[in-house]
Amino acid sequence: MEVKKKDIRALSKEELRDFFVTNGDKAFRGNQVYEWLWTKSAHSFDDMTSLSKDTRQMLDQNFVINHIKVDTMQRSKDGTVKNAVRLHDGLVVESVLIPTKTRTTACVSSQVGCSLDCRFCATSRLKRMRNLNPDEIYDQVAAINKESLLYHNRKLSNIVFMGMGEPLMNYNNVIKSIEKITSPEGLGMSPKRITVSTSGVPKIIKKMADDDVKFNLAVSLHSAIDAVRTSIMPFNATFPLKDLKESLEYWYEKTQRMITYEYVVWGGINDKKEDINALIQFCKYVPCKVNLIEYNPIDDGEFQQASPEAINNYISNLEMHDIVVNVRRSRGKDIDAACGQLANKS
Ligand code: SF4
């Protein structure tokens, strides 16, 4: 019977060092392999040219490298790049490179599909198949970093966990991937340049505060009125705004770091004065800023971007209350790479 080879990237550096010692080699060989796997993102043992042929063969006999493969890559008119990424078991997720004048941001997926059912989001139409492993998340970032160097001549500057899936429903693997992304042996990025965006899972937000994570937290709020929020994010019925508020207060008390609220204004849904007043009230709980995000209608057209007047109303009222508000234009609309549009159409 053929023995199933183990994914070498599931091994820690210590385990790799032990493997070489057990096989009569020097421990530092493990360091070399680790560097090839993570810093240099080697896709095959043959790529590891600083190792002898015998060592490469020995690795090949014992392990596989379950690397992701960028199946298709689409480039938008505005420079945005969308990757459809095939995982080792054939499933596909999407990740996006978003360039601006000053930064290049990777938007990565944390799950195949999503178990939440936000009604405005294309990903919610895909059943959650499984969580991504830490290395599958890491690989998306490494692939986008390469594309950033290729197309924009600069390294990736920021990462947002805002692709497919709810990152806090895959918390342990997201944390492990961030450890690798920020490690000097990985991509060496600062955690301050990473933002995890969640629909709001109060228990995990508190856990993140206890774990003293150093990355930024964003919450897809979209309404500060329970009935409205539940109608567009049914998940809110289980974790209502009072629980979210309490967890955010806990987060701020422990970390002293402000929160970003992601907020889309839809016509006829959350474009009224009472919606604005509720958001202003919610913004008083902890130091925060608001990103008003342009909406990209998905197929059925049930949700439509609010009128410019309604959006201006939000901006002027928030500013009147000294709340920092940024308007975020969505990018990559022509290739379905914009916020809420990731649905494996390709
Ligand atoms: S918005 Fe995020 S959490 Fe909600 S369904 Fe889409 S991917 Fe899942």
PDB file of N, CA, C and O in Angstrom, residues 128-171:
ATOM      1  N   ARG A 128     -20.234  27.016   2.997  1.00  0.00           N
ATOM      2  CA  ARG A 128     -18.885  26.876   3.553  1.00  0.00           C
ATOM      3  C   ARG A 128     -18.421  25.424   3.399  1.00  0.00           C
ATOM      4  O   ARG A 128     -19.086  24.509   3.876  1.00  0.00           O
ATOM      5  N   MET A 129     -17.317  25.237   2.704  1.00  0.00           N
ATOM      6  CA  MET A 129     -16.808  23.883   2.485  1.00  0.00           C
ATOM      7  C   MET A 129     -15.812  23.508   3.570  1.00  0.00           C
ATOM      8  O   MET A 129     -15.835  22.419   4.091  1.00  0.00           O
ATOM      9  N   ARG A 130     -14.889  24.429   3.839  1.00  0.00           N
ATOM     10  CA  ARG A 130     -13.922  24.156   4.904  1.00  0.00           C
ATOM     11  C   ARG A 130     -13.135  25.422   5.220  1.00  0.00           C
ATOM     12  O   ARG A 130     -13.174  26.409   4.478  1.00  0.00           O
ATOM     13  N   ASN A 131     -12.428  25.356   6.346  1.00  0.00           N
ATOM     14  CA  ASN A 131     -11.521  26.437   6.705  1.00  0.00           C
ATOM     15  C   ASN A 131     -10.228  26.309   5.903  1.00  0.00           C
ATOM     16  O   ASN A 131      -9.814  25.195   5.570  1.00  0.00           O
ATOM     17  N   LEU A 132      -9.572  27.429   5.651  1.00  0.00           N
ATOM     18  CA  LEU A 132      -8.256  27.364   5.027  1.00  0.00           C
ATOM     19  C   LEU A 132      -7.205  27.080   6.092  1.00  0.00           C
ATOM     20  O   LEU A 132      -7.326  27.534   7.239  1.00  0.00           O
ATOM     21  N   ASN A 133      -6.162  26.337   5.697  1.00  0.00           N
ATOM     22  CA  ASN A 133      -5.023  26.091   6.587  1.00  0.00           C
ATOM     23  C   ASN A 133      -4.185  27.358   6.665  1.00  0.00           C
ATOM     24  O   ASN A 133      -4.228  28.188   5.756  1.00  0.00           O
ATOM     25  N   PRO A 134      -3.352  27.467   7.703  1.00  0.00           N
ATOM     26  CA  PRO A 134      -2.491  28.655   7.788  1.00  0.00           C
ATOM     27  C   PRO A 134      -1.642  28.847   6.532  1.00  0.00           C
ATOM     28  O   PRO A 134      -1.481  29.959   6.045  1.00  0.00           O
ATOM     29  N   ASP A 135      -1.089  27.737   6.002  1.00  0.00           N
ATOM     30  CA  ASP A 135      -0.215  27.905   4.834  1.00  0.00           C
ATOM     31  C   ASP A 135      -0.998  28.305   3.590  1.00  0.00           C
ATOM     32  O   ASP A 135      -0.469  28.993   2.715  1.00  0.00           O
ATOM     33  N   GLU A 136      -2.264  27.922   3.502  1.00  0.00           N
ATOM     34  CA  GLU A 136      -3.063  28.338   2.337  1.00  0.00           C
ATOM     35  C   GLU A 136      -3.356  29.843   2.401  1.00  0.00           C
ATOM     36  O   GLU A 136      -3.449  30.510   1.364  1.00  0.00           O
ATOM     37  N   ILE A 137      -3.508  30.351   3.605  1.00  0.00           N
ATOM     38  CA  ILE A 137      -3.706  31.802   3.741  1.00  0.00           C
ATOM     39  C   ILE A 137      -2.386  32.511   3.428  1.00  0.00           C
ATOM     40  O   ILE A 137      -2.341  33.480   2.675  1.00  0.00           O
ATOM     41  N   TYR A 138      -1.311  31.982   4.008  1.00  0.00           N
ATOM     42  CA  TYR A 138       0.017  32.567   3.781  1.00  0.00           C
ATOM     43  C   TYR A 138       0.343  32.600   2.279  1.00  0.00           C
ATOM     44  O   TYR A 138       0.835  33.600   1.762  1.00  0.00           O
ATOM     45  N   ASP A 139       0.056  31.504   1.598  1.00  0.00           N
ATOM     46  CA  ASP A 139       0.385  31.412   0.171  1.00  0.00           C
ATOM     47  C   ASP A 139      -0.331  32.475  -0.659  1.00  0.00           C
ATOM     48  O   ASP A 139       0.212  32.980  -1.640  1.00  0.00           O
ATOM     49  N   GLN A 140      -1.573  32.776  -0.294  1.00  0.00           N
ATOM     50  CA  GLN A 140      -2.284  33.821  -1.038  1.00  0.00           C
ATOM     51  C   GLN A 140      -1.529  35.144  -0.937  1.00  0.00           C
ATOM     52  O   GLN A 140      -1.371  35.869  -1.921  1.00  0.00           O
ATOM     53  N   VAL A 141      -1.039  35.420   0.282  1.00  0.00           N
ATOM     54  CA  VAL A 141      -0.304  36.671   0.498  1.00  0.00           C
ATOM     55  C   VAL A 141       1.014  36.645  -0.283  1.00  0.00           C
ATOM     56  O   VAL A 141       1.369  37.619  -0.955  1.00  0.00           O
ATOM     57  N   ALA A 142       1.726  35.512  -0.202  1.00  0.00           N
ATOM     58  CA  ALA A 142       3.020  35.411  -0.898  1.00  0.00           C
ATOM     59  C   ALA A 142       2.818  35.568  -2.410  1.00  0.00           C
ATOM     60  O   ALA A 142       3.612  36.243  -3.091  1.00  0.00           O
ATOM     61  N   ALA A 143       1.737  34.981  -2.957  1.00  0.00           N
ATOM     62  CA  ALA A 143       1.479  35.086  -4.402  1.00  0.00           C
ATOM     63  C   ALA A 143       1.192  36.540  -4.769  1.00  0.00           C
ATOM     64  O   ALA A 143       1.683  37.046  -5.788  1.00  0.00           O
ATOM     65  N   ILE A 144       0.434  37.226  -3.940  1.00  0.00           N
ATOM     66  CA  ILE A 144       0.102  38.621  -4.247  1.00  0.00           C
ATOM     67  C   ILE A 144       1.343  39.502  -4.094  1.00  0.00           C
ATOM     68  O   ILE A 144       1.540  40.449  -4.851  1.00  0.00           O
ATOM     69  N   ASN A 145       2.185  39.165  -3.136  1.00  0.00           N
ATOM     70  CA  ASN A 145       3.429  39.923  -2.973  1.00  0.00           C
ATOM     71  C   ASN A 145       4.271  39.839  -4.253  1.00  0.00           C
ATOM     72  O   ASN A 145       4.824  40.831  -4.716  1.00  0.00           O
ATOM     73  N   LYS A 146       4.332  38.633  -4.828  1.00  0.00           N
ATOM     74  CA  LYS A 146       5.090  38.460  -6.081  1.00  0.00           C
ATOM     75  C   LYS A 146       4.462  39.305  -7.191  1.00  0.00           C
ATOM     76  O   LYS A 146       5.161  39.941  -7.977  1.00  0.00           O
ATOM     77  N   GLU A 147       3.130  39.302  -7.270  1.00  0.00           N
ATOM     78  CA  GLU A 147       2.449  40.083  -8.319  1.00  0.00           C
ATOM     79  C   GLU A 147       2.658  41.581  -8.107  1.00  0.00           C
ATOM     80  O   GLU A 147       2.786  42.345  -9.066  1.00  0.00           O
ATOM     81  N   SER A 148       2.705  41.981  -6.839  1.00  0.00           N
ATOM     82  CA  SER A 148       2.931  43.392  -6.538  1.00  0.00           C
ATOM     83  C   SER A 148       4.312  43.823  -7.044  1.00  0.00           C
ATOM     84  O   SER A 148       4.477  44.883  -7.647  1.00  0.00           O
ATOM     85  N   LEU A 149       5.300  42.957  -6.819  1.00  0.00           N
ATOM     86  CA  LEU A 149       6.655  43.260  -7.291  1.00  0.00           C
ATOM     87  C   LEU A 149       6.696  43.282  -8.819  1.00  0.00           C
ATOM     88  O   LEU A 149       7.308  44.154  -9.424  1.00  0.00           O
ATOM     89  N   LEU A 150       5.970  42.341  -9.423  1.00  0.00           N
ATOM     90  CA  LEU A 150       5.975  42.216 -10.875  1.00  0.00           C
ATOM     91  C   LEU A 150       5.277  43.403 -11.555  1.00  0.00           C
ATOM     92  O   LEU A 150       5.794  44.008 -12.476  1.00  0.00           O
ATOM     93  N   TYR A 151       4.087  43.745 -11.074  1.00  0.00           N
ATOM     94  CA  TYR A 151       3.294  44.760 -11.783  1.00  0.00           C
ATOM     95  C   TYR A 151       3.489  46.174 -11.248  1.00  0.00           C
ATOM     96  O   TYR A 151       3.211  47.140 -11.950  1.00  0.00           O
ATOM     97  N   HIS A 152       3.886  46.284  -9.991  1.00  0.00           N
ATOM     98  CA  HIS A 152       3.972  47.632  -9.396  1.00  0.00           C
ATOM     99  C   HIS A 152       5.360  47.933  -8.854  1.00  0.00           C
ATOM    100  O   HIS A 152       5.559  48.994  -8.263  1.00  0.00           O
ATOM    101  N   ASN A 153       6.260  46.983  -9.020  1.00  0.00           N
ATOM    102  CA  ASN A 153       7.641  47.229  -8.633  1.00  0.00           C
ATOM    103  C   ASN A 153       7.812  47.577  -7.160  1.00  0.00           C
ATOM    104  O   ASN A 153       8.702  48.338  -6.798  1.00  0.00           O
ATOM    105  N   ARG A 154       6.923  47.119  -6.354  1.00  0.00           N
ATOM    106  CA  ARG A 154       7.063  47.355  -4.908  1.00  0.00           C
ATOM    107  C   ARG A 154       6.423  46.198  -4.161  1.00  0.00           C
ATOM    108  O   ARG A 154       5.517  45.528  -4.675  1.00  0.00           O
ATOM    109  N   LYS A 155       6.915  46.016  -2.932  1.00  0.00           N
ATOM    110  CA  LYS A 155       6.377  44.916  -2.112  1.00  0.00           C
ATOM    111  C   LYS A 155       4.981  45.270  -1.616  1.00  0.00           C
ATOM    112  O   LYS A 155       4.608  46.444  -1.570  1.00  0.00           O
ATOM    113  N   LEU A 156       4.294  44.246  -1.237  1.00  0.00           N
ATOM    114  CA  LEU A 156       2.984  44.419  -0.635  1.00  0.00           C
ATOM    115  C   LEU A 156       3.119  45.280   0.627  1.00  0.00           C
ATOM    116  O   LEU A 156       4.047  45.097   1.399  1.00  0.00           O
ATOM    117  N   SER A 157       2.196  46.235   0.808  1.00  0.00           N
ATOM    118  CA  SER A 157       2.332  47.075   2.008  1.00  0.00           C
ATOM    119  C   SER A 157       1.282  46.741   3.070  1.00  0.00           C
ATOM    120  O   SER A 157       1.516  46.960   4.254  1.00  0.00           O
ATOM    121  N   ASN A 158       0.121  46.236   2.670  1.00  0.00           N
ATOM    122  CA  ASN A 158      -0.957  45.996   3.636  1.00  0.00           C
ATOM    123  C   ASN A 158      -1.700  44.702   3.309  1.00  0.00           C
ATOM    124  O   ASN A 158      -1.728  44.280   2.162  1.00  0.00           O
ATOM    125  N   ILE A 159      -2.327  44.142   4.339  1.00  0.00           N
ATOM    126  CA  ILE A 159      -3.153  42.941   4.127  1.00  0.00           C
ATOM    127  C   ILE A 159      -4.483  43.147   4.841  1.00  0.00           C
ATOM    128  O   ILE A 159      -4.509  43.607   5.995  1.00  0.00           O
ATOM    129  N   VAL A 160      -5.568  42.819   4.174  1.00  0.00           N
ATOM    130  CA  VAL A 160      -6.868  42.819   4.849  1.00  0.00           C
ATOM    131  C   VAL A 160      -7.482  41.422   4.726  1.00  0.00           C
ATOM    132  O   VAL A 160      -7.463  40.824   3.647  1.00  0.00           O
ATOM    133  N   PHE A 161      -7.979  40.918   5.831  1.00  0.00           N
ATOM    134  CA  PHE A 161      -8.720  39.654   5.809  1.00  0.00           C
ATOM    135  C   PHE A 161     -10.179  40.016   5.541  1.00  0.00           C
ATOM    136  O   PHE A 161     -10.985  40.144   6.439  1.00  0.00           O
ATOM    137  N   MET A 162     -10.463  40.216   4.258  1.00  0.00           N
ATOM    138  CA  MET A 162     -11.789  40.692   3.888  1.00  0.00           C
ATOM    139  C   MET A 162     -12.277  39.960   2.640  1.00  0.00           C
ATOM    140  O   MET A 162     -13.176  40.408   1.956  1.00  0.00           O
ATOM    141  N   GLY A 163     -11.596  38.843   2.328  1.00  0.00           N
ATOM    142  CA  GLY A 163     -11.996  38.068   1.159  1.00  0.00           C
ATOM    143  C   GLY A 163     -13.124  37.106   1.540  1.00  0.00           C
ATOM    144  O   GLY A 163     -14.012  37.440   2.321  1.00  0.00           O
ATOM    145  N   MET A 164     -13.051  35.888   1.014  1.00  0.00           N
ATOM    146  CA  MET A 164     -14.131  34.936   1.287  1.00  0.00           C
ATOM    147  C   MET A 164     -14.009  34.391   2.705  1.00  0.00           C
ATOM    148  O   MET A 164     -12.919  34.033   3.148  1.00  0.00           O
ATOM    149  N   GLY A 165     -15.146  34.318   3.388  1.00  0.00           N
ATOM    150  CA  GLY A 165     -15.166  33.700   4.714  1.00  0.00           C
ATOM    151  C   GLY A 165     -15.127  34.697   5.851  1.00  0.00           C
ATOM    152  O   GLY A 165     -14.824  35.874   5.664  1.00  0.00           O
ATOM    153  N   GLU A 166     -15.494  34.205   7.030  1.00  0.00           N
ATOM    154  CA  GLU A 166     -15.460  35.013   8.249  1.00  0.00           C
ATOM    155  C   GLU A 166     -14.196  34.601   9.019  1.00  0.00           C
ATOM    156  O   GLU A 166     -14.120  33.491   9.563  1.00  0.00           O
ATOM    157  N   PRO A 167     -13.176  35.494   9.063  1.00  0.00           N
ATOM    158  CA  PRO A 167     -11.890  35.091   9.658  1.00  0.00           C
ATOM    159  C   PRO A 167     -11.995  34.626  11.108  1.00  0.00           C
ATOM    160  O   PRO A 167     -11.257  33.732  11.515  1.00  0.00           O
ATOM    161  N   LEU A 168     -12.919  35.188  11.862  1.00  0.00           N
ATOM    162  CA  LEU A 168     -12.976  34.782  13.273  1.00  0.00           C
ATOM    163  C   LEU A 168     -13.637  33.413  13.462  1.00  0.00           C
ATOM    164  O   LEU A 168     -13.596  32.848  14.544  1.00  0.00           O
ATOM    165  N   MET A 169     -14.227  32.877  12.393  1.00  0.00           N
ATOM    166  CA  MET A 169     -14.739  31.509  12.443  1.00  0.00           C
ATOM    167  C   MET A 169     -13.615  30.516  12.098  1.00  0.00           C
ATOM    168  O   MET A 169     -13.844  29.324  12.016  1.00  0.00           O
ATOM    169  N   ASN A 170     -12.447  31.053  11.797  1.00  0.00           N
ATOM    170  CA  ASN A 170     -11.264  30.207  11.526  1.00  0.00           C
ATOM    171  C   ASN A 170     -10.092  30.840  12.271  1.00  0.00           C
ATOM    172  O   ASN A 170      -8.997  31.009  11.726  1.00  0.00           O
ATOM    173  N   TYR A 171     -10.378  31.197  13.508  1.00  0.00           N
ATOM    174  CA  TYR A 171      -9.456  32.044  14.270  1.00  0.00           C
ATOM    175  C   TYR A 171      -8.047  31.456  14.395  1.00  0.00           C
ATOM    176  O   TYR A 171      -7.058  32.123  14.093  1.00  0.00           O
TER     177      TYR A 171
END
